[in-house]
């Protein structure tokens, strides 16, 4: 089930790449409607025992006992505050016959796909073109195909694709499914249709079996994360069900039209290649000899360095030898040397981070925090792959729960599952001392946003769901980036606390006046009383005078109170004056809003920096 | 697997039965080395006598005897009327200041870490004379200033009525203001320090915590107490030391025990009858009353003090509080500290010497090790090379053990073998 959502997410992701709008629609389909869709007539069950979800009396008894036991265990665990994994939904309570079916439609205004490529792009696994080294969202181009396979497995219905490219006067329509055994697309219909609206983009529709109630919050969270990292996109999510009260419509508005640049394709770094990759590079290279191969197929190997490397490989290597003639043993030797030799670190120029500007806008747009800080670290290297960590920390906001709210992104895709083991979660939970930045880890509404981009994201586990905590380069970059954000926030928080103290000072100082004057007056009265009645003690003249005033009630508690209140007033006034001279007149920061350019496209070039974009109109 | 588990569970119990249990088929380890009690006793007697003769000749140093570069603050016992008088004069000054329109402030001696000084000649911590101003008209000190005024007023009342109350009582007179007993307790120490008197002079006492049992007879508020006839629990140490007097004893030494468990073992076994001694415990961190009582016993009876604490950094820390005083109460260290306490056990070197089994030793946590290393930097540890050696060993082996670890040889091993052997060997530092 989870896999299915991943696929659909991958689908949305590949579409969102383009600046534009995006429409995501889920429609719940009842079983009867579904049956009619696939041309099956509803039949009443005759032989109940034939069905998988039929329960014999004995089986029911067993199931009830088991459920009671599970509930009891859960209650116990809850009491012990143990973390338990979500129990699998009890089987048997909902038979397969009652599963929900959904039609999922994704539509965008992207660049679309060429008419003839569509069948292979959707109907053939591992037909992707993502083989160069580049910061990519996916890896093998499996996402959309997995969605198709999921629909084939659960409903048997084909996928429907409409697409049109800019300037095309037709729309491609294709209905296909996949022949899994032969790995070829099975085309039902592939035709050109009229494009009256001059629409360009792609629309994909699948019908799948699924579980909305369980994964609803995950899907919405994913959408929100997506909106944070792509403030330049506008998208609409609609959930349509038979019951009108269950319908959901969420619109994520656009906040800017500045997009991160397209990541550049780069050559491999010698420290990052494996044996298979070297073999493939040799097979694909157009270079003739070894020297040219080393010099041109890898980054950070210059001509003289290539010569030195060849010299180090041994006597049976020479610069002029044909690269395609290398034996397996010789390739192993090259690989060994690549592992051991020292190379300059790859540069981060080929990466395309979201940019502090966009991250900040995304956070403000989606969370409306009271404060936000962002930071982008300089490119760093892990095993020959450059990476950049960007972080944002926000405080307060709408729909944010107390404590840490962690938003993780890898190559600008939101990560949703297995957050517990992730390097970002671990770092934020355990290695950041929030207290030292005057942030309360349990009380404050903290948003932590970390986006990591790299030519290779070192995912852990089977799904691409989390980045392991064991890579010290990444862990320390994540930690320092979050800390940098916190440092920025701290000064703001301190200012805020000061301002609050400023407001509350007079109240605080005045609050204790009755307590303190009562205590002092009580001692004075007792002293005066003893002075009058018993042994006379020697006091200074003014003290004796004061004691007399107390006994004759010229000085009372009220006198003390008034005098102290006057003093507090004066001190408060002086301190307010001092505060004002120190901090100056401060205004609340104004928040900018995005206003779309008036219709009509301008020609411009964007110059990107991590913190701003310079736009040159021609 | 199941087999292994079973064996492991069965092992220790069978060991106990064979080796050290009630059957006594095998002797307790090291028991053979014990000489007859009479031999040990006579040696101890010589020791006590020599201790007495040496201590009478010495006069205890005081701060005024030393020529220290920085002036130090020390308090003394004041009688009620002078405490009352000091408070009255202080309040009169405050009232004058308020009436002249200047608000007011208390000048409170700083009791922070930076203001503490260890004086090696005295072997105790003293307070330097730095003070900090506590003005009323400041958002950060207004609360403390108010609490200080309130405590002064309450103490003033106690003086007039000449009664004692506990710290808890004091806290409950104005819960709303004090909020938390630690706050009223801290200010109480500030007040004592500010007035220049001991905390007992303020007529505020802490609840009874320490207990004493053994060869000691003293009068408590006029009643004669015989600590050999106090049952197993012993006599609670009275919170105000001024009503204790007429101490008599035929003990040869005072045994200071860190914990209640070891104390109960020794009291039940009537260890003080086998080797005449006085057994004292404060059940953990010592309170003021126990420290005053120990000092009084040591000064009046002129007995050596031997300490039995856990083999961990906190054991040594407790030992140091008895010996050199705590930082919190350093202003009164002259009255609270007992000089020349010997570290009898359990010392890190004992773990191997007495072959304490591995399962009874605990690995030190990082916090423990840090505390241990910090202690090594403290002057009161450094002055005793033996202690430094033991503590270094502890930090190096990263193992700690409680007094109860000895129970692995049987519950009574502590009173029957370990302590007598230690006494016989005069194995203390």
PDB file of N, CA, C and O in Angstrom, chain A residues 578-617:
ATOM      1  N   UNK A 578      15.851  54.474  28.637  1.00  0.00           N
ATOM      2  CA  UNK A 578      17.127  53.863  28.273  1.00  0.00           C
ATOM      3  C   UNK A 578      16.921  52.822  27.173  1.00  0.00           C
ATOM      4  O   UNK A 578      17.665  52.760  26.197  1.00  0.00           O
ATOM      5  N   UNK A 579      15.863  52.022  27.340  1.00  0.00           N
ATOM      6  CA  UNK A 579      15.570  50.978  26.350  1.00  0.00           C
ATOM      7  C   UNK A 579      15.295  51.603  24.984  1.00  0.00           C
ATOM      8  O   UNK A 579      15.765  51.131  23.957  1.00  0.00           O
ATOM      9  N   UNK A 580      14.544  52.692  25.018  1.00  0.00           N
ATOM     10  CA  UNK A 580      14.180  53.338  23.764  1.00  0.00           C
ATOM     11  C   UNK A 580      15.414  53.898  23.061  1.00  0.00           C
ATOM     12  O   UNK A 580      15.573  53.763  21.851  1.00  0.00           O
ATOM     13  N   UNK A 581      16.322  54.494  23.835  1.00  0.00           N
ATOM     14  CA  UNK A 581      17.527  55.037  23.197  1.00  0.00           C
ATOM     15  C   UNK A 581      18.406  53.922  22.658  1.00  0.00           C
ATOM     16  O   UNK A 581      19.053  54.071  21.630  1.00  0.00           O
ATOM     17  N   UNK A 582      18.405  52.787  23.363  1.00  0.00           N
ATOM     18  CA  UNK A 582      19.263  51.681  22.919  1.00  0.00           C
ATOM     19  C   UNK A 582      18.717  51.009  21.669  1.00  0.00           C
ATOM     20  O   UNK A 582      19.445  50.754  20.725  1.00  0.00           O
ATOM     21  N   UNK A 583      17.437  50.696  21.691  1.00  0.00           N
ATOM     22  CA  UNK A 583      16.908  49.868  20.611  1.00  0.00           C
ATOM     23  C   UNK A 583      16.370  50.694  19.456  1.00  0.00           C
ATOM     24  O   UNK A 583      16.180  50.186  18.364  1.00  0.00           O
ATOM     25  N   UNK A 584      16.160  51.979  19.682  1.00  0.00           N
ATOM     26  CA  UNK A 584      15.631  52.813  18.620  1.00  0.00           C
ATOM     27  C   UNK A 584      14.178  52.487  18.349  1.00  0.00           C
ATOM     28  O   UNK A 584      13.584  51.618  18.982  1.00  0.00           O
ATOM     29  N   UNK A 585      13.624  53.177  17.416  1.00  0.00           N
ATOM     30  CA  UNK A 585      12.235  52.911  17.070  1.00  0.00           C
ATOM     31  C   UNK A 585      12.224  51.713  16.128  1.00  0.00           C
ATOM     32  O   UNK A 585      12.835  51.749  15.064  1.00  0.00           O
ATOM     33  N   UNK A 586      11.597  50.659  16.550  1.00  0.00           N
ATOM     34  CA  UNK A 586      11.612  49.479  15.684  1.00  0.00           C
ATOM     35  C   UNK A 586      10.219  49.219  15.171  1.00  0.00           C
ATOM     36  O   UNK A 586       9.225  49.397  15.870  1.00  0.00           O
ATOM     37  N   UNK A 587      10.175  48.827  13.923  1.00  0.00           N
ATOM     38  CA  UNK A 587       8.890  48.498  13.344  1.00  0.00           C
ATOM     39  C   UNK A 587       8.829  46.999  13.146  1.00  0.00           C
ATOM     40  O   UNK A 587       9.844  46.356  12.948  1.00  0.00           O
ATOM     41  N   UNK A 588       7.662  46.477  13.160  1.00  0.00           N
ATOM     42  CA  UNK A 588       7.484  45.074  12.820  1.00  0.00           C
ATOM     43  C   UNK A 588       7.906  44.904  11.363  1.00  0.00           C
ATOM     44  O   UNK A 588       7.613  45.751  10.525  1.00  0.00           O
ATOM     45  N   UNK A 589       8.617  43.808  11.065  1.00  0.00           N
ATOM     46  CA  UNK A 589       9.014  43.621   9.666  1.00  0.00           C
ATOM     47  C   UNK A 589       7.773  43.475   8.799  1.00  0.00           C
ATOM     48  O   UNK A 589       6.821  42.794   9.145  1.00  0.00           O
ATOM     49  N   UNK A 590       7.803  44.136   7.695  1.00  0.00           N
ATOM     50  CA  UNK A 590       6.663  44.031   6.783  1.00  0.00           C
ATOM     51  C   UNK A 590       6.810  42.749   5.984  1.00  0.00           C
ATOM     52  O   UNK A 590       7.903  42.352   5.615  1.00  0.00           O
ATOM     53  N   UNK A 591       5.707  42.126   5.714  1.00  0.00           N
ATOM     54  CA  UNK A 591       5.785  40.908   4.920  1.00  0.00           C
ATOM     55  C   UNK A 591       5.384  41.210   3.484  1.00  0.00           C
ATOM     56  O   UNK A 591       4.368  41.844   3.218  1.00  0.00           O
ATOM     57  N   UNK A 592       6.214  40.775   2.568  1.00  0.00           N
ATOM     58  CA  UNK A 592       5.932  41.036   1.163  1.00  0.00           C
ATOM     59  C   UNK A 592       4.987  39.977   0.637  1.00  0.00           C
ATOM     60  O   UNK A 592       4.991  38.845   1.088  1.00  0.00           O
ATOM     61  N   UNK A 593       4.188  40.351  -0.303  1.00  0.00           N
ATOM     62  CA  UNK A 593       3.352  39.357  -0.949  1.00  0.00           C
ATOM     63  C   UNK A 593       3.694  39.329  -2.431  1.00  0.00           C
ATOM     64  O   UNK A 593       4.250  40.271  -2.984  1.00  0.00           O
ATOM     65  N   UNK A 594       3.376  38.225  -3.041  1.00  0.00           N
ATOM     66  CA  UNK A 594       3.705  38.079  -4.439  1.00  0.00           C
ATOM     67  C   UNK A 594       2.553  38.580  -5.293  1.00  0.00           C
ATOM     68  O   UNK A 594       1.414  38.170  -5.113  1.00  0.00           O
ATOM     69  N   UNK A 595       2.846  39.454  -6.190  1.00  0.00           N
ATOM     70  CA  UNK A 595       1.831  39.906  -7.139  1.00  0.00           C
ATOM     71  C   UNK A 595       2.297  39.480  -8.521  1.00  0.00           C
ATOM     72  O   UNK A 595       3.428  39.752  -8.929  1.00  0.00           O
ATOM     73  N   UNK A 596       1.463  38.809  -9.184  1.00  0.00           N
ATOM     74  CA  UNK A 596       1.863  38.304 -10.505  1.00  0.00           C
ATOM     75  C   UNK A 596       2.063  39.431 -11.486  1.00  0.00           C
ATOM     76  O   UNK A 596       1.372  40.439 -11.448  1.00  0.00           O
ATOM     77  N   UNK A 597       3.000  39.201 -12.360  1.00  0.00           N
ATOM     78  CA  UNK A 597       3.238  40.204 -13.387  1.00  0.00           C
ATOM     79  C   UNK A 597       1.998  40.330 -14.253  1.00  0.00           C
ATOM     80  O   UNK A 597       1.249  39.371 -14.425  1.00  0.00           O
ATOM     81  N   UNK A 598       1.777  41.522 -14.767  1.00  0.00           N
ATOM     82  CA  UNK A 598       0.644  41.748 -15.661  1.00  0.00           C
ATOM     83  C   UNK A 598       0.842  40.843 -16.875  1.00  0.00           C
ATOM     84  O   UNK A 598       1.969  40.540 -17.259  1.00  0.00           O
ATOM     85  N   UNK A 599      -0.275  40.415 -17.433  1.00  0.00           N
ATOM     86  CA  UNK A 599      -0.218  39.471 -18.552  1.00  0.00           C
ATOM     87  C   UNK A 599       0.812  39.894 -19.596  1.00  0.00           C
ATOM     88  O   UNK A 599       1.098  41.078 -19.778  1.00  0.00           O
ATOM     89  N   UNK A 600       1.324  38.964 -20.244  1.00  0.00           N
ATOM     90  CA  UNK A 600       2.341  39.260 -21.248  1.00  0.00           C
ATOM     91  C   UNK A 600       3.690  38.834 -20.727  1.00  0.00           C
ATOM     92  O   UNK A 600       4.101  39.237 -19.640  1.00  0.00           O
ATOM     93  N   UNK A 601       4.325  37.952 -21.442  1.00  0.00           N
ATOM     94  CA  UNK A 601       5.588  37.413 -20.969  1.00  0.00           C
ATOM     95  C   UNK A 601       6.723  38.363 -21.297  1.00  0.00           C
ATOM     96  O   UNK A 601       6.755  38.965 -22.357  1.00  0.00           O
ATOM     97  N   UNK A 602       7.602  38.518 -20.308  1.00  0.00           N
ATOM     98  CA  UNK A 602       8.799  39.302 -20.552  1.00  0.00           C
ATOM     99  C   UNK A 602       9.926  38.343 -20.877  1.00  0.00           C
ATOM    100  O   UNK A 602       9.917  37.202 -20.438  1.00  0.00           O
ATOM    101  N   UNK A 603      10.910  38.857 -21.586  1.00  0.00           N
ATOM    102  CA  UNK A 603      12.116  38.073 -21.764  1.00  0.00           C
ATOM    103  C   UNK A 603      13.079  38.481 -20.670  1.00  0.00           C
ATOM    104  O   UNK A 603      13.353  39.658 -20.488  1.00  0.00           O
ATOM    105  N   UNK A 604      13.540  37.515 -19.938  1.00  0.00           N
ATOM    106  CA  UNK A 604      14.497  37.885 -18.889  1.00  0.00           C
ATOM    107  C   UNK A 604      15.463  36.737 -18.616  1.00  0.00           C
ATOM    108  O   UNK A 604      15.224  35.589 -18.995  1.00  0.00           O
ATOM    109  N   UNK A 605      16.532  37.107 -17.981  1.00  0.00           N
ATOM    110  CA  UNK A 605      17.510  36.102 -17.546  1.00  0.00           C
ATOM    111  C   UNK A 605      17.615  36.216 -16.036  1.00  0.00           C
ATOM    112  O   UNK A 605      17.708  37.320 -15.505  1.00  0.00           O
ATOM    113  N   UNK A 606      17.590  35.070 -15.354  1.00  0.00           N
ATOM    114  CA  UNK A 606      17.741  35.060 -13.897  1.00  0.00           C
ATOM    115  C   UNK A 606      19.188  34.806 -13.527  1.00  0.00           C
ATOM    116  O   UNK A 606      19.814  33.891 -14.061  1.00  0.00           O
ATOM    117  N   UNK A 607      19.719  35.605 -12.615  1.00  0.00           N
ATOM    118  CA  UNK A 607      21.034  35.317 -12.037  1.00  0.00           C
ATOM    119  C   UNK A 607      20.798  34.852 -10.613  1.00  0.00           C
ATOM    120  O   UNK A 607      20.246  35.602  -9.805  1.00  0.00           O
ATOM    121  N   UNK A 608      21.183  33.624 -10.321  1.00  0.00           N
ATOM    122  CA  UNK A 608      20.838  33.053  -9.027  1.00  0.00           C
ATOM    123  C   UNK A 608      21.976  33.176  -8.036  1.00  0.00           C
ATOM    124  O   UNK A 608      23.120  32.933  -8.357  1.00  0.00           O
ATOM    125  N   UNK A 609      21.615  33.561  -6.847  1.00  0.00           N
ATOM    126  CA  UNK A 609      22.535  33.471  -5.722  1.00  0.00           C
ATOM    127  C   UNK A 609      21.723  32.786  -4.640  1.00  0.00           C
ATOM    128  O   UNK A 609      20.497  32.747  -4.723  1.00  0.00           O
ATOM    129  N   UNK A 610      22.379  32.212  -3.646  1.00  0.00           N
ATOM    130  CA  UNK A 610      21.589  31.509  -2.618  1.00  0.00           C
ATOM    131  C   UNK A 610      20.578  32.412  -1.937  1.00  0.00           C
ATOM    132  O   UNK A 610      19.546  31.958  -1.480  1.00  0.00           O
ATOM    133  N   UNK A 611      20.842  33.704  -1.850  1.00  0.00           N
ATOM    134  CA  UNK A 611      19.952  34.556  -1.076  1.00  0.00           C
ATOM    135  C   UNK A 611      19.112  35.498  -1.913  1.00  0.00           C
ATOM    136  O   UNK A 611      18.159  36.079  -1.429  1.00  0.00           O
ATOM    137  N   UNK A 612      19.430  35.696  -3.156  1.00  0.00           N
ATOM    138  CA  UNK A 612      18.596  36.565  -3.966  1.00  0.00           C
ATOM    139  C   UNK A 612      18.681  36.153  -5.433  1.00  0.00           C
ATOM    140  O   UNK A 612      19.521  35.356  -5.823  1.00  0.00           O
ATOM    141  N   UNK A 613      17.767  36.714  -6.197  1.00  0.00           N
ATOM    142  CA  UNK A 613      17.789  36.458  -7.629  1.00  0.00           C
ATOM    143  C   UNK A 613      17.804  37.800  -8.338  1.00  0.00           C
ATOM    144  O   UNK A 613      17.045  38.709  -8.002  1.00  0.00           O
ATOM    145  N   UNK A 614      18.699  37.930  -9.271  1.00  0.00           N
ATOM    146  CA  UNK A 614      18.809  39.165 -10.033  1.00  0.00           C
ATOM    147  C   UNK A 614      18.187  38.904 -11.392  1.00  0.00           C
ATOM    148  O   UNK A 614      18.571  37.962 -12.092  1.00  0.00           O
ATOM    149  N   UNK A 615      17.197  39.663 -11.747  1.00  0.00           N
ATOM    150  CA  UNK A 615      16.480  39.380 -12.989  1.00  0.00           C
ATOM    151  C   UNK A 615      16.745  40.485 -14.004  1.00  0.00           C
ATOM    152  O   UNK A 615      16.482  41.654 -13.733  1.00  0.00           O
ATOM    153  N   UNK A 616      17.251  40.076 -15.148  1.00  0.00           N
ATOM    154  CA  UNK A 616      17.594  41.054 -16.175  1.00  0.00           C
ATOM    155  C   UNK A 616      16.541  40.996 -17.273  1.00  0.00           C
ATOM    156  O   UNK A 616      16.395  39.992 -17.971  1.00  0.00           O
ATOM    157  N   UNK A 617      15.767  42.089 -17.415  1.00  0.00           N
ATOM    158  CA  UNK A 617      14.748  42.138 -18.474  1.00  0.00           C
ATOM    159  C   UNK A 617      15.389  42.693 -19.746  1.00  0.00           C
ATOM    160  O   UNK A 617      16.158  43.644 -19.684  1.00  0.00           O
TER     161      UNK A 617
END
